[in-house]
C-alpha cells in the first residue's frame, strides 16, 4: 500500500518552474505539460533541435530493452525507476505483451507523475502494476519498499532510463554520489537480475549548451556525464551485447526504413548479474 | 472504414475506430486535417471561406469539427489546397461519414441542445477525466440512482421523458464496456457519496456499483475527502476529454444548471488541467478508494 511509504515529498505541483517529466511529454508530442514546460522545451530545442528526435529514440530504446528483458532474458519483475508521465507504450504494456504475468513496479517522486501513474498505468494483465513514491537519492528506502512488492530472491530488472542525470549534489563529487547509488542498487540485484540504463553523455556541444541554459531556469538540474562515467554504472555486471553504445545502436529492429543517421548523445546498455 | 490520413506529428494516440467513436470524432479529425492542409498551402481562413461561399468563421467552425460538411465545400477546399488524388479520396470518404447522424441525436427531444455536442465528444474520447461535487458521475450511475437524479431536476413527476433520459444515460455508459474502452479518471467529492440520493437502499447499491467499477483497470476513482483543501480550486463539476489524435486538443466541459461551456483555448485547457491535477494529487490515492466507499456504505 502506498500509505506506508516513508518518504514525504510535497504533494504540490509546481507550475512556475519547468519539470523534466512534463518537458519530455511535450517533446514526445503528448498533451500533459504546463506553459512553463513548453517554453523551456522550446528554448532547449532552439539550441539543440535534435531533442525531439532524441526523445523518440529514447522511448524506442526503452521499448527494445523491455522486449528483450521480458522475452529473451525471461524477466518477470521490473522496477522502473523514474517513470515519467504516461506515454505511448509504457513499460508494463510492452512487457505484458510479451509476458502477461510480468509485474511492473513504477517508482517516481513527482506528485503529478505518481497521480498519473496510479490512474493510468494500470493493467488487467495477470502481472499487474504497482507504484512507489520514493526518491532515488535514498536508494535504501526505495529498495525497502521495493522488496515488499517484488520477490528479490528471484530475478528482477532495475531500469534507470534517463533518470541518473538528476542525481548529484553540487557541493560534492557528482560522480561519487551517482556511483554510490548504483553500487547499492547493484548489490540489491539478485543473481540473474538485470540492470538497464541510458543516460546523456557530454559528447554533443549543442546539448551541453542547451542544458547549461536549462539549468539556469530554476528547474531541478540535469547533469551530463562522460562516456566513461556511464560505462562505470555497469561495473561488476556482465554486459549484454552490444555493450554500452549510442541508444540507436542497441539491438535495433530490422526495418525496411533507414536507421537514423543522426545519433543522440544518449548512451545505454543492459547488463546481467551473475 | 478508410485509412486514417497522417494527421499528427506526435506518436501518442491509437488508431481511431470510426464505427465506435461516431461522426463527431470524424468531423474533428477531418477539420484538423483541413486546417493543416490550409496552413501548409498558405491560405488564410478568409480566402478559404471565400472559396466556399462563406465566411472566415465558417472555416473556423469546419476546422474545429463543430458543423457538418457539405461535400461540395470539402471538394472546393481540397482543390484550393491542391491536395493529392489519394488523400482527396480518403478525405471525401471521411466527409461522407462525418455527416452520419450519431445515435444520441435520437434523444434530442429530451436533453437540452447544449448537451448534445458533449455526448458526441464523450463517445470519441480515449480519456475522460472528471471531478464531481454533487452527484456520482453519469458514466458510473446505477439505473436507480440515475432515475432519482433525473427526477430531482424534473418537476418531480417521472414521465416518459425521464425514462428516455435514463435510457440515454445507460446507453452512454456502454463506452466503458467496449473491447478497447476509454479510460475514466474520476475524482468524486465525499459529499456526493454521502448524499443519499433516491434513499438509503439506492445510495448503498450505487456505492457497491462504484466499488465494482473501480476494479476495472480502465476505471480509476479517487475520493476527495471533506478534509481536503483542494476543492477550493473548483466550484463545480469539471470534465476534460482527450481524443486519440495528437493534433486534437483536449476539450473542457463545464456544466451549469441551465447551460454548459466548452473550452479548448490553450490557457483554458492549462487552467482546468491544473485544477484536475491538483484535485487528483490531493485526493486519496486510488488504492484507498474501495475501503472509503465501503466505510461510507456502512455508515449510510
Coordinates of C-alpha atoms in Angstrom, one line a residue:
Chain A
X1 CA 0.0 0.0 0.0
X2 CA 1.2 3.5 -0.8
X3 CA 0.2 4.8 2.7
X4 CA 3.2 3.0 4.3
X5 CA 5.7 4.9 2.1
X6 CA 8.1 6.7 4.5
X7 CA 9.3 9.5 2.2
X8 CA 7.2 12.7 2.3
X9 CA 7.6 14.5 -0.9
X10 CA 5.4 17.6 -1.4
X11 CA 2.0 16.9 -3.0
X12 CA 2.2 20.4 -4.6
X13 CA 2.5 20.7 -8.3
X14 CA 4.9 23.5 -9.2
X15 CA 3.7 25.3 -12.3
X16 CA 6.2 28.0 -12.0
X17 CA 9.4 26.1 -12.9
X18 CA 9.8 23.5 -15.7
X19 CA 9.7 19.9 -14.7
X20 CA 11.6 17.3 -16.8
X21 CA 8.8 14.7 -16.9
X22 CA 6.5 17.3 -18.3
X23 CA 9.0 18.7 -20.8
X24 CA 9.7 15.1 -22.1
X25 CA 5.9 14.7 -22.5
X26 CA 6.0 17.9 -24.7
X27 CA 8.9 16.7 -26.7
X28 CA 7.2 13.4 -27.3
X29 CA 4.1 15.1 -28.7
X30 CA 2.0 14.5 -25.6
X31 CA -0.6 16.8 -24.1
X32 CA 0.5 16.7 -20.4
X33 CA 2.6 19.8 -19.8
X34 CA 2.2 23.4 -18.5
X35 CA 3.1 26.6 -20.4
X36 CA 6.3 26.8 -18.4
X37 CA 7.4 23.4 -19.7
X38 CA 6.6 24.1 -23.3
X39 CA 8.6 27.4 -23.1
X40 CA 11.6 25.6 -21.5
X41 CA 11.3 22.8 -24.1
X42 CA 11.2 25.2 -27.0
X43 CA 14.1 27.2 -25.6
X44 CA 16.1 24.0 -25.3
X45 CA 15.1 22.9 -28.8
X46 CA 16.3 26.3 -30.2
X47 CA 19.8 25.5 -29.2
X48 CA 19.5 21.7 -29.6
X49 CA 16.9 21.0 -32.3
X50 CA 17.7 17.2 -32.3
X51 CA 16.0 16.9 -28.9
X52 CA 12.6 15.9 -30.4
X53 CA 14.2 13.0 -32.3
X54 CA 16.2 12.1 -29.2
X55 CA 13.0 12.0 -27.1
X56 CA 11.6 9.5 -29.6
X57 CA 14.7 7.4 -29.9
X58 CA 14.9 7.2 -26.1
X59 CA 11.3 5.8 -25.9
X60 CA 12.2 3.4 -28.7
X61 CA 15.3 2.2 -26.8
X62 CA 13.2 1.6 -23.7
X63 CA 10.8 -0.5 -25.8
X64 CA 13.5 -2.7 -27.3
X65 CA 15.2 -3.2 -23.9
X66 CA 11.9 -4.2 -22.2
X67 CA 11.1 -6.5 -25.0
X68 CA 14.5 -8.1 -24.7
X69 CA 14.2 -8.4 -20.9
X70 CA 10.7 -9.9 -20.9
X71 CA 11.5 -12.1 -23.9
X72 CA 15.0 -13.5 -24.4
X73 CA 16.1 -12.8 -20.8
X74 CA 12.9 -14.2 -19.3
X75 CA 12.5 -11.4 -16.7
X76 CA 9.1 -11.2 -15.0
X77 CA 9.8 -8.5 -12.4
X78 CA 10.6 -4.9 -13.4
X79 CA 11.5 -2.0 -11.1
X80 CA 11.2 1.1 -13.4
X81 CA 12.8 4.0 -11.5
X82 CA 11.9 7.4 -12.8
X83 CA 8.6 6.5 -14.6
X84 CA 7.8 9.9 -16.1
X85 CA 4.3 10.8 -17.3
X86 CA 2.4 8.1 -19.2
X87 CA 3.3 7.9 -22.8
X88 CA 2.7 5.7 -25.8
X89 CA 3.8 2.1 -25.0
X90 CA 4.7 2.2 -21.3
X91 CA 6.9 -0.3 -19.7
X92 CA 4.1 -2.6 -18.5
X93 CA 2.3 -2.5 -21.8
X94 CA 5.5 -3.7 -23.6
X95 CA 6.5 -6.3 -21.0
X96 CA 3.0 -7.7 -20.6
X97 CA 2.5 -8.0 -24.4
X98 CA 5.5 -10.4 -24.3
X99 CA 4.7 -11.9 -20.8
X100 CA 1.2 -11.2 -19.4
X101 CA 2.5 -12.3 -15.9
X102 CA 5.2 -9.7 -15.8
X103 CA 5.0 -7.5 -12.8
X104 CA 5.9 -3.8 -13.1
X105 CA 6.6 -1.5 -10.2
X106 CA 6.9 2.1 -11.2
X107 CA 9.0 4.5 -9.0
X108 CA 8.8 8.3 -9.0
X109 CA 8.8 11.1 -6.5
X110 CA 6.9 13.7 -8.5
X111 CA 3.3 14.1 -7.3
X112 CA 1.9 14.7 -10.8
X113 CA 3.7 11.7 -12.2
X114 CA 2.6 9.5 -9.4
X115 CA -1.1 10.6 -9.7
X116 CA -1.0 9.9 -13.5
X117 CA 0.8 6.6 -13.0
X118 CA -1.6 5.3 -10.4
X119 CA -4.6 6.4 -12.5
X120 CA -3.4 5.5 -16.0
X121 CA -0.5 3.0 -15.8
X122 CA -2.9 0.2 -14.7
X123 CA -3.3 -3.2 -16.3
X124 CA -5.7 -6.0 -16.5
X125 CA -2.9 -8.5 -17.2
X126 CA -2.1 -11.2 -14.6
X127 CA 1.1 -9.4 -13.5
X128 CA -0.4 -6.1 -12.8
X129 CA 1.3 -2.8 -11.9
X130 CA 2.3 -1.1 -8.7
X131 CA 3.8 2.3 -7.7
X132 CA 6.3 3.5 -5.2
X133 CA 6.6 7.1 -4.1
X134 CA 10.4 7.3 -3.4
X135 CA 13.5 9.3 -4.2
X136 CA 16.5 7.7 -5.9
X137 CA 18.8 9.8 -3.7
X138 CA 17.8 7.5 -0.9
X139 CA 18.2 4.0 -2.5
X140 CA 18.0 2.2 0.9
X141 CA 14.4 3.4 1.5
X142 CA 13.4 2.8 -2.1
X143 CA 14.7 -0.7 -2.0
X144 CA 13.0 -1.5 1.3
X145 CA 9.6 -0.7 -0.3
X146 CA 10.5 -2.5 -3.5
X147 CA 11.3 -5.7 -1.5
X148 CA 7.7 -5.6 -0.2
X149 CA 6.3 -5.5 -3.8
X150 CA 8.8 -7.7 -5.7
X151 CA 10.4 -11.0 -4.8
X152 CA 14.2 -10.2 -4.7
X153 CA 15.1 -13.9 -4.3
X154 CA 14.1 -14.2 -8.0
X155 CA 15.5 -12.2 -11.0
X156 CA 14.5 -8.5 -11.1
X157 CA 15.3 -6.0 -13.8
X158 CA 16.1 -2.5 -12.5
X159 CA 15.6 0.2 -15.1
X160 CA 17.0 3.7 -14.9
X161 CA 16.1 5.4 -18.1
X162 CA 17.3 9.0 -18.4
X163 CA 17.0 9.5 -14.7
X164 CA 20.6 9.4 -13.4
X165 CA 21.2 12.8 -14.7
X166 CA 19.1 14.1 -11.8
X167 CA 21.4 12.6 -9.3
X168 CA 24.2 14.6 -7.7
X169 CA 24.9 17.2 -5.2
X170 CA 26.7 20.3 -6.5
X171 CA 28.8 20.5 -3.3
X172 CA 30.1 17.0 -3.7
X173 CA 31.7 15.0 -6.4
X174 CA 28.7 14.2 -8.6
X175 CA 30.3 11.0 -9.9
X176 CA 30.8 9.6 -6.4
X177 CA 27.2 10.3 -5.5
X178 CA 25.8 8.5 -8.6
X179 CA 28.2 5.6 -8.4
X180 CA 27.4 5.1 -4.7
X181 CA 23.7 4.8 -5.6
X182 CA 24.5 2.4 -8.5
X183 CA 26.5 0.4 -6.0
X184 CA 23.6 0.0 -3.7
X185 CA 21.2 -0.9 -6.5
X186 CA 23.6 -3.5 -8.0
X187 CA 24.2 -5.0 -4.6
X188 CA 20.4 -5.5 -4.2
X189 CA 20.1 -7.1 -7.6
X190 CA 19.5 -10.9 -7.2
X191 CA 21.7 -13.3 -9.3
X192 CA 20.2 -13.5 -12.8
X193 CA 18.8 -10.0 -12.4
X194 CA 19.4 -7.2 -14.9
X195 CA 20.4 -3.5 -14.9
X196 CA 19.2 -1.4 -17.8
X197 CA 20.3 2.2 -18.1
X198 CA 20.5 5.0 -20.5
X199 CA 22.0 8.4 -19.7
X200 CA 23.0 11.5 -21.5
X201 CA 26.7 12.0 -22.3
X202 CA 28.5 15.2 -22.7
X203 CA 29.6 14.5 -26.3
X204 CA 27.3 16.9 -28.1
X205 CA 28.2 20.6 -27.8
X206 CA 24.6 21.8 -28.7
X207 CA 23.3 19.6 -25.9
X208 CA 25.9 20.9 -23.5
X209 CA 24.9 24.5 -24.3
X210 CA 21.1 23.8 -24.2
X211 CA 21.5 22.2 -20.8
X212 CA 23.6 25.0 -19.3
X213 CA 20.8 27.3 -20.2
X214 CA 18.1 24.9 -18.9
X215 CA 19.9 24.5 -15.6
X216 CA 19.6 28.3 -15.1
X217 CA 15.8 28.1 -15.3
X218 CA 15.3 27.1 -11.7
X219 CA 14.4 23.5 -12.7
X220 CA 15.9 20.5 -11.0
X221 CA 19.4 20.4 -12.7
X222 CA 20.2 17.8 -15.3
X223 CA 23.8 16.7 -15.4
X224 CA 25.7 15.3 -18.4
X225 CA 28.3 12.6 -17.8
X226 CA 31.3 11.3 -19.7
X227 CA 31.0 8.0 -21.6
X228 CA 33.5 6.5 -19.1
X229 CA 31.3 7.5 -16.2
X230 CA 28.2 6.0 -17.9
X231 CA 30.1 2.7 -18.7
X232 CA 31.2 2.5 -15.0
X233 CA 27.5 2.2 -13.9
X234 CA 27.7 -1.4 -15.2
X235 CA 30.9 -2.3 -13.4
X236 CA 30.7 -5.7 -11.8
X237 CA 28.0 -7.0 -14.1
X238 CA 28.1 -8.9 -17.4
X239 CA 27.1 -6.6 -20.3
X240 CA 24.8 -8.0 -22.8
X241 CA 25.8 -7.4 -26.5
X242 CA 26.5 -4.9 -27.9
X243 CA 27.6 -3.3 -24.6
X244 CA 27.2 0.4 -23.8
X245 CA 26.5 2.1 -27.0
X246 CA 24.5 5.0 -28.5
X247 CA 21.0 4.0 -27.8
X248 CA 20.1 3.9 -31.5
X249 CA 22.7 1.1 -32.0
X250 CA 21.4 -1.1 -29.2
X251 CA 19.8 -4.1 -30.8
X252 CA 17.9 -2.1 -33.5
X253 CA 14.9 -3.8 -35.0
X254 CA 15.2 -4.9 -38.6
X255 CA 13.2 -2.3 -40.6
X256 CA 12.6 -1.6 -44.2
X257 CA 13.3 2.1 -43.4
X258 CA 16.6 3.7 -42.9
X259 CA 18.2 3.7 -39.5
X260 CA 18.5 7.2 -38.0
X261 CA 21.6 9.0 -39.4
X262 CA 22.0 11.3 -36.5
X263 CA 22.9 9.7 -33.2
X264 CA 21.7 11.2 -29.9
X265 CA 24.3 11.7 -27.1
X266 CA 22.4 9.1 -25.1
X267 CA 24.4 6.0 -24.2
X268 CA 22.7 2.9 -23.0
X269 CA 23.2 -0.7 -22.1
X270 CA 21.8 -3.8 -20.4
X271 CA 23.9 -6.0 -18.0
X272 CA 23.3 -9.2 -16.1
X273 CA 24.3 -10.1 -12.6
X274 CA 26.0 -13.5 -12.4
Chain B
X1 CA -13.6 2.1 -43.0
X2 CA -11.0 4.3 -44.7
X3 CA -7.3 4.6 -43.9
X4 CA -6.6 7.3 -41.5
X5 CA -4.6 10.0 -43.0
X6 CA -1.4 11.1 -41.2
X7 CA -2.8 14.0 -39.2
X8 CA -0.4 14.4 -36.3
X9 CA 3.3 14.6 -35.9
X10 CA 3.2 13.1 -32.4
X11 CA 3.4 9.5 -31.6
X12 CA 0.7 9.5 -29.0
X13 CA -2.6 8.0 -29.7
X14 CA -4.1 4.9 -31.1
X15 CA -5.9 4.5 -34.4
X16 CA -9.4 5.7 -34.0
X17 CA -12.2 3.3 -34.6
X18 CA -14.8 5.4 -36.5
X19 CA -17.6 3.0 -36.0
X20 CA -17.1 3.2 -32.3
X21 CA -16.4 6.8 -31.9
X22 CA -19.1 8.1 -34.2
X23 CA -19.3 11.0 -36.6
X24 CA -18.2 13.7 -34.0
X25 CA -14.6 12.3 -34.0
X26 CA -14.5 12.0 -37.7
X27 CA -15.6 15.7 -38.0
X28 CA -12.9 16.8 -35.6
X29 CA -10.2 14.7 -37.4
X30 CA -11.3 15.9 -40.8
X31 CA -11.5 19.5 -39.6
X32 CA -8.0 19.3 -38.0
X33 CA -6.6 17.8 -41.2
X34 CA -8.2 20.6 -43.3
X35 CA -6.6 23.1 -41.1
X36 CA -3.1 21.6 -41.6
X37 CA -3.6 21.5 -45.3
X38 CA -4.8 25.1 -45.4
X39 CA -1.8 26.2 -43.4
X40 CA 0.6 24.2 -45.5
X41 CA -0.9 25.8 -48.6
X42 CA -0.5 29.2 -47.1
X43 CA -4.2 30.1 -47.5
X44 CA -5.9 32.4 -45.0
X45 CA -9.2 31.5 -43.3
X46 CA -10.8 34.4 -45.1
X47 CA -9.7 33.3 -48.5
X48 CA -10.7 29.7 -47.8
X49 CA -14.1 30.9 -46.6
X50 CA -14.5 32.9 -49.9
X51 CA -13.8 29.8 -51.9
X52 CA -16.7 28.0 -50.3
X53 CA -19.1 31.0 -50.5
X54 CA -18.8 31.5 -46.8
X55 CA -17.0 33.5 -44.1
X56 CA -13.9 33.2 -42.1
X57 CA -15.9 31.9 -39.1
X58 CA -17.4 29.2 -41.3
X59 CA -13.9 27.9 -41.9
X60 CA -13.2 28.1 -38.2
X61 CA -16.2 26.0 -37.4
X62 CA -15.4 23.5 -40.0
X63 CA -11.8 23.1 -38.8
X64 CA -13.0 22.6 -35.2
X65 CA -15.4 19.9 -36.3
X66 CA -18.3 21.9 -34.9
X67 CA -20.5 21.6 -38.0
X68 CA -21.4 19.1 -40.7
X69 CA -19.5 19.2 -44.0
X70 CA -21.1 19.8 -47.4
X71 CA -19.3 17.5 -49.9
X72 CA -19.1 20.4 -52.4
X73 CA -17.3 22.6 -49.8
X74 CA -14.8 19.9 -49.0
X75 CA -14.1 19.3 -52.7
X76 CA -13.6 23.0 -53.3
X77 CA -11.2 23.3 -50.3
X78 CA -9.2 20.3 -51.5
X79 CA -8.9 22.0 -54.9
X80 CA -7.8 25.2 -53.3
X81 CA -5.2 23.4 -51.2
X82 CA -4.0 21.3 -54.2
X83 CA -4.4 18.0 -52.3
X84 CA -3.1 14.8 -53.9
X85 CA -5.6 12.4 -55.5
X86 CA -5.1 9.7 -52.9
X87 CA -5.7 11.9 -50.0
X88 CA -8.7 13.5 -51.7
X89 CA -10.4 10.2 -51.9
X90 CA -9.8 9.5 -48.2
X91 CA -10.9 12.9 -47.0
X92 CA -14.0 12.9 -49.1
X93 CA -14.9 9.5 -47.7
X94 CA -14.4 10.9 -44.2
X95 CA -16.6 13.8 -45.1
X96 CA -19.4 11.3 -46.0
X97 CA -19.0 9.6 -42.6
X98 CA -18.8 12.9 -40.8
X99 CA -22.4 13.7 -41.8
X100 CA -23.8 10.5 -40.4
X101 CA -26.2 11.0 -37.6
X102 CA -25.0 9.9 -34.1
X103 CA -27.3 7.6 -32.2
X104 CA -27.5 10.2 -29.4
X105 CA -29.3 12.6 -31.8
X106 CA -32.4 10.4 -31.4
X107 CA -32.6 11.8 -27.8
X108 CA -32.5 15.5 -28.8
X109 CA -36.2 15.7 -27.7
X110 CA -35.3 15.0 -24.0
X111 CA -31.9 16.6 -23.5
X112 CA -31.0 20.3 -23.9
X113 CA -29.2 21.3 -27.1
X114 CA -26.1 22.3 -25.2
X115 CA -25.6 18.8 -24.0
X116 CA -25.7 17.0 -27.4
X117 CA -22.1 18.0 -28.5
X118 CA -20.8 16.6 -25.2
X119 CA -22.4 13.3 -26.0
X120 CA -20.7 13.1 -29.3
X121 CA -17.4 14.1 -27.8
X122 CA -17.7 11.6 -24.9
X123 CA -18.2 8.8 -27.4
X124 CA -15.0 9.8 -29.2
X125 CA -12.7 10.3 -26.1
X126 CA -9.9 7.9 -25.1
X127 CA -9.5 9.6 -21.7
X128 CA -12.3 11.1 -19.7
X129 CA -11.2 13.0 -16.6
X130 CA -13.8 14.5 -14.3
X131 CA -14.5 16.0 -10.9
X132 CA -17.9 15.7 -9.4
X133 CA -19.1 17.6 -6.3
X134 CA -22.9 17.0 -6.2
X135 CA -23.5 13.6 -7.8
X136 CA -21.9 10.4 -8.9
X137 CA -20.5 10.9 -12.5
X138 CA -23.2 9.9 -15.0
X139 CA -21.0 7.2 -16.5
X140 CA -20.9 5.5 -13.1
X141 CA -24.5 5.8 -12.1
X142 CA -26.8 2.8 -11.5
X143 CA -30.2 3.0 -13.2
X144 CA -32.0 3.6 -9.9
X145 CA -29.6 6.4 -8.9
X146 CA -29.8 7.9 -12.3
X147 CA -33.6 7.8 -12.1
X148 CA -33.5 9.6 -8.8
X149 CA -31.1 12.3 -10.0
X150 CA -33.2 12.9 -13.1
X151 CA -36.4 13.3 -11.2
X152 CA -34.7 15.9 -8.9
X153 CA -34.1 18.0 -12.0
X154 CA -37.6 17.5 -13.3
X155 CA -40.8 18.7 -11.8
X156 CA -40.7 15.7 -9.5
X157 CA -43.2 13.8 -11.6
X158 CA -41.5 11.0 -13.5
X159 CA -42.8 10.6 -17.0
X160 CA -41.9 9.1 -20.4
X161 CA -39.2 11.9 -20.7
X162 CA -37.5 10.7 -17.6
X163 CA -37.5 7.1 -18.8
X164 CA -35.9 8.2 -22.1
X165 CA -33.3 10.3 -20.3
X166 CA -32.4 7.4 -18.1
X167 CA -32.2 5.2 -21.1
X168 CA -29.8 7.6 -22.7
X169 CA -27.6 7.7 -19.6
X170 CA -27.4 3.9 -19.7
X171 CA -26.5 3.9 -23.4
X172 CA -23.7 6.4 -22.7
X173 CA -22.2 4.0 -20.2
X174 CA -21.7 1.4 -22.9
X175 CA -18.4 3.1 -23.9
X176 CA -16.9 1.5 -20.8
X177 CA -17.9 -2.0 -22.0
X178 CA -16.2 -1.6 -25.3
X179 CA -13.4 -4.1 -26.3
X180 CA -10.9 -1.1 -26.0
X181 CA -12.7 1.3 -23.7
X182 CA -11.7 4.8 -22.9
X183 CA -10.0 5.4 -19.6
X184 CA -12.2 7.1 -17.0
X185 CA -10.3 9.0 -14.2
X186 CA -12.9 10.4 -11.8
X187 CA -12.3 12.4 -8.6
X188 CA -15.5 12.3 -6.6
X189 CA -16.2 14.6 -3.6
X190 CA -17.1 12.8 -0.4
X191 CA -20.2 15.0 -0.2
X192 CA -21.5 13.4 -3.4
X193 CA -21.0 9.9 -1.9
X194 CA -22.8 10.7 1.4
X195 CA -25.8 12.4 -0.2
X196 CA -28.5 9.6 -0.1
X197 CA -30.0 10.3 -3.5
X198 CA -33.0 8.1 -4.0
X199 CA -32.9 6.8 -0.4
X200 CA -30.5 4.7 1.6
X201 CA -31.0 1.5 -0.5
X202 CA -30.4 3.2 -3.8
X203 CA -27.4 5.0 -2.4
X204 CA -25.9 1.8 -1.0
X205 CA -26.3 -0.1 -4.2
X206 CA -24.8 2.8 -6.0
X207 CA -21.7 2.7 -3.7
X208 CA -21.4 -1.1 -4.3
X209 CA -21.5 -0.4 -8.1
X210 CA -18.7 2.2 -7.7
X211 CA -16.6 -0.4 -5.8
X212 CA -17.2 -2.9 -8.6
X213 CA -16.5 -0.4 -11.4
X214 CA -13.2 0.7 -9.7
X215 CA -11.9 -2.9 -10.1
X216 CA -11.7 -2.4 -13.8
X217 CA -8.2 -1.4 -14.9
X218 CA -9.6 1.3 -17.1
X219 CA -11.7 3.0 -14.4
X220 CA -9.9 4.9 -11.8
X221 CA -11.8 6.5 -8.9
X222 CA -10.3 8.8 -6.3
X223 CA -12.3 10.3 -3.4
X224 CA -11.7 13.9 -2.3
X225 CA -12.4 13.8 1.4
X226 CA -14.2 16.6 3.4
X227 CA -10.9 17.4 5.0
X228 CA -9.1 18.2 1.7
X229 CA -8.4 21.8 0.9
X230 CA -8.1 21.3 -2.8
X231 CA -11.7 21.6 -3.6
X232 CA -11.5 25.4 -3.4
X233 CA -10.0 25.4 -6.9
X234 CA -13.1 24.0 -8.5
X235 CA -16.5 25.5 -7.7
X236 CA -18.4 23.0 -9.8
X237 CA -18.1 19.8 -11.9
X238 CA -15.3 19.7 -14.4
X239 CA -14.9 17.3 -17.3
X240 CA -11.9 17.1 -19.6
X241 CA -12.0 14.9 -22.7
X242 CA -8.9 13.7 -24.5
X243 CA -9.0 12.4 -28.1
X244 CA -6.7 9.9 -29.8
X245 CA -5.1 12.0 -32.4
X246 CA -2.0 14.1 -31.4
X247 CA -3.4 17.2 -33.1
X248 CA -6.8 17.1 -31.4
X249 CA -6.6 19.2 -28.3
X250 CA -8.3 18.3 -25.0
X251 CA -11.8 19.7 -24.5
X252 CA -13.0 21.0 -21.2
X253 CA -16.7 20.8 -20.5
X254 CA -18.3 22.7 -17.6
X255 CA -21.9 22.0 -16.9
X256 CA -24.1 24.5 -15.1
X257 CA -27.7 24.4 -14.1
X258 CA -29.2 25.6 -17.4
X259 CA -26.3 25.6 -19.8
X260 CA -22.8 24.3 -20.4
X261 CA -19.5 25.7 -21.6
X262 CA -17.0 24.0 -23.9
X263 CA -13.4 25.3 -23.6
X264 CA -10.3 24.4 -25.6
X265 CA -8.2 27.5 -25.9
X266 CA -4.7 26.7 -24.6
X267 CA -5.0 29.0 -21.5
X268 CA -8.3 27.4 -20.5
X269 CA -7.0 23.9 -21.1
X270 CA -4.0 24.5 -18.9
X271 CA -6.1 26.1 -16.2
X272 CA -8.5 23.2 -15.9
X273 CA -5.8 20.5 -16.5
X274 CA -4.1 22.1 -13.4
X275 CA -7.4 22.0 -11.5
X276 CA -7.9 18.3 -12.2
X277 CA -4.2 17.6 -11.4
X278 CA -4.5 19.4 -8.0
X279 CA -7.7 17.5 -7.2
X280 CA -6.1 14.2 -8.1
X281 CA -2.9 14.8 -6.2
X282 CA -4.7 15.9 -3.1
X283 CA -7.5 13.3 -3.1
X284 CA -6.9 9.9 -1.5
X285 CA -4.9 7.6 -3.8
X286 CA -7.0 5.1 -5.8
X287 CA -5.7 2.2 -3.7
X288 CA -7.8 3.7 -0.8
X289 CA -11.0 4.0 -2.8
X290 CA -12.6 0.7 -2.1
X291 CA -12.1 1.0 1.7
X292 CA -13.5 4.5 1.7
X293 CA -16.6 3.6 -0.3
X294 CA -17.2 0.6 1.9
X295 CA -17.0 2.7 5.0
X296 CA -19.4 5.2 3.7
X297 CA -21.8 2.4 2.5
X298 CA -21.9 1.1 6.0
X299 CA -22.5 4.5 7.5
X300 CA -25.4 5.4 5.3

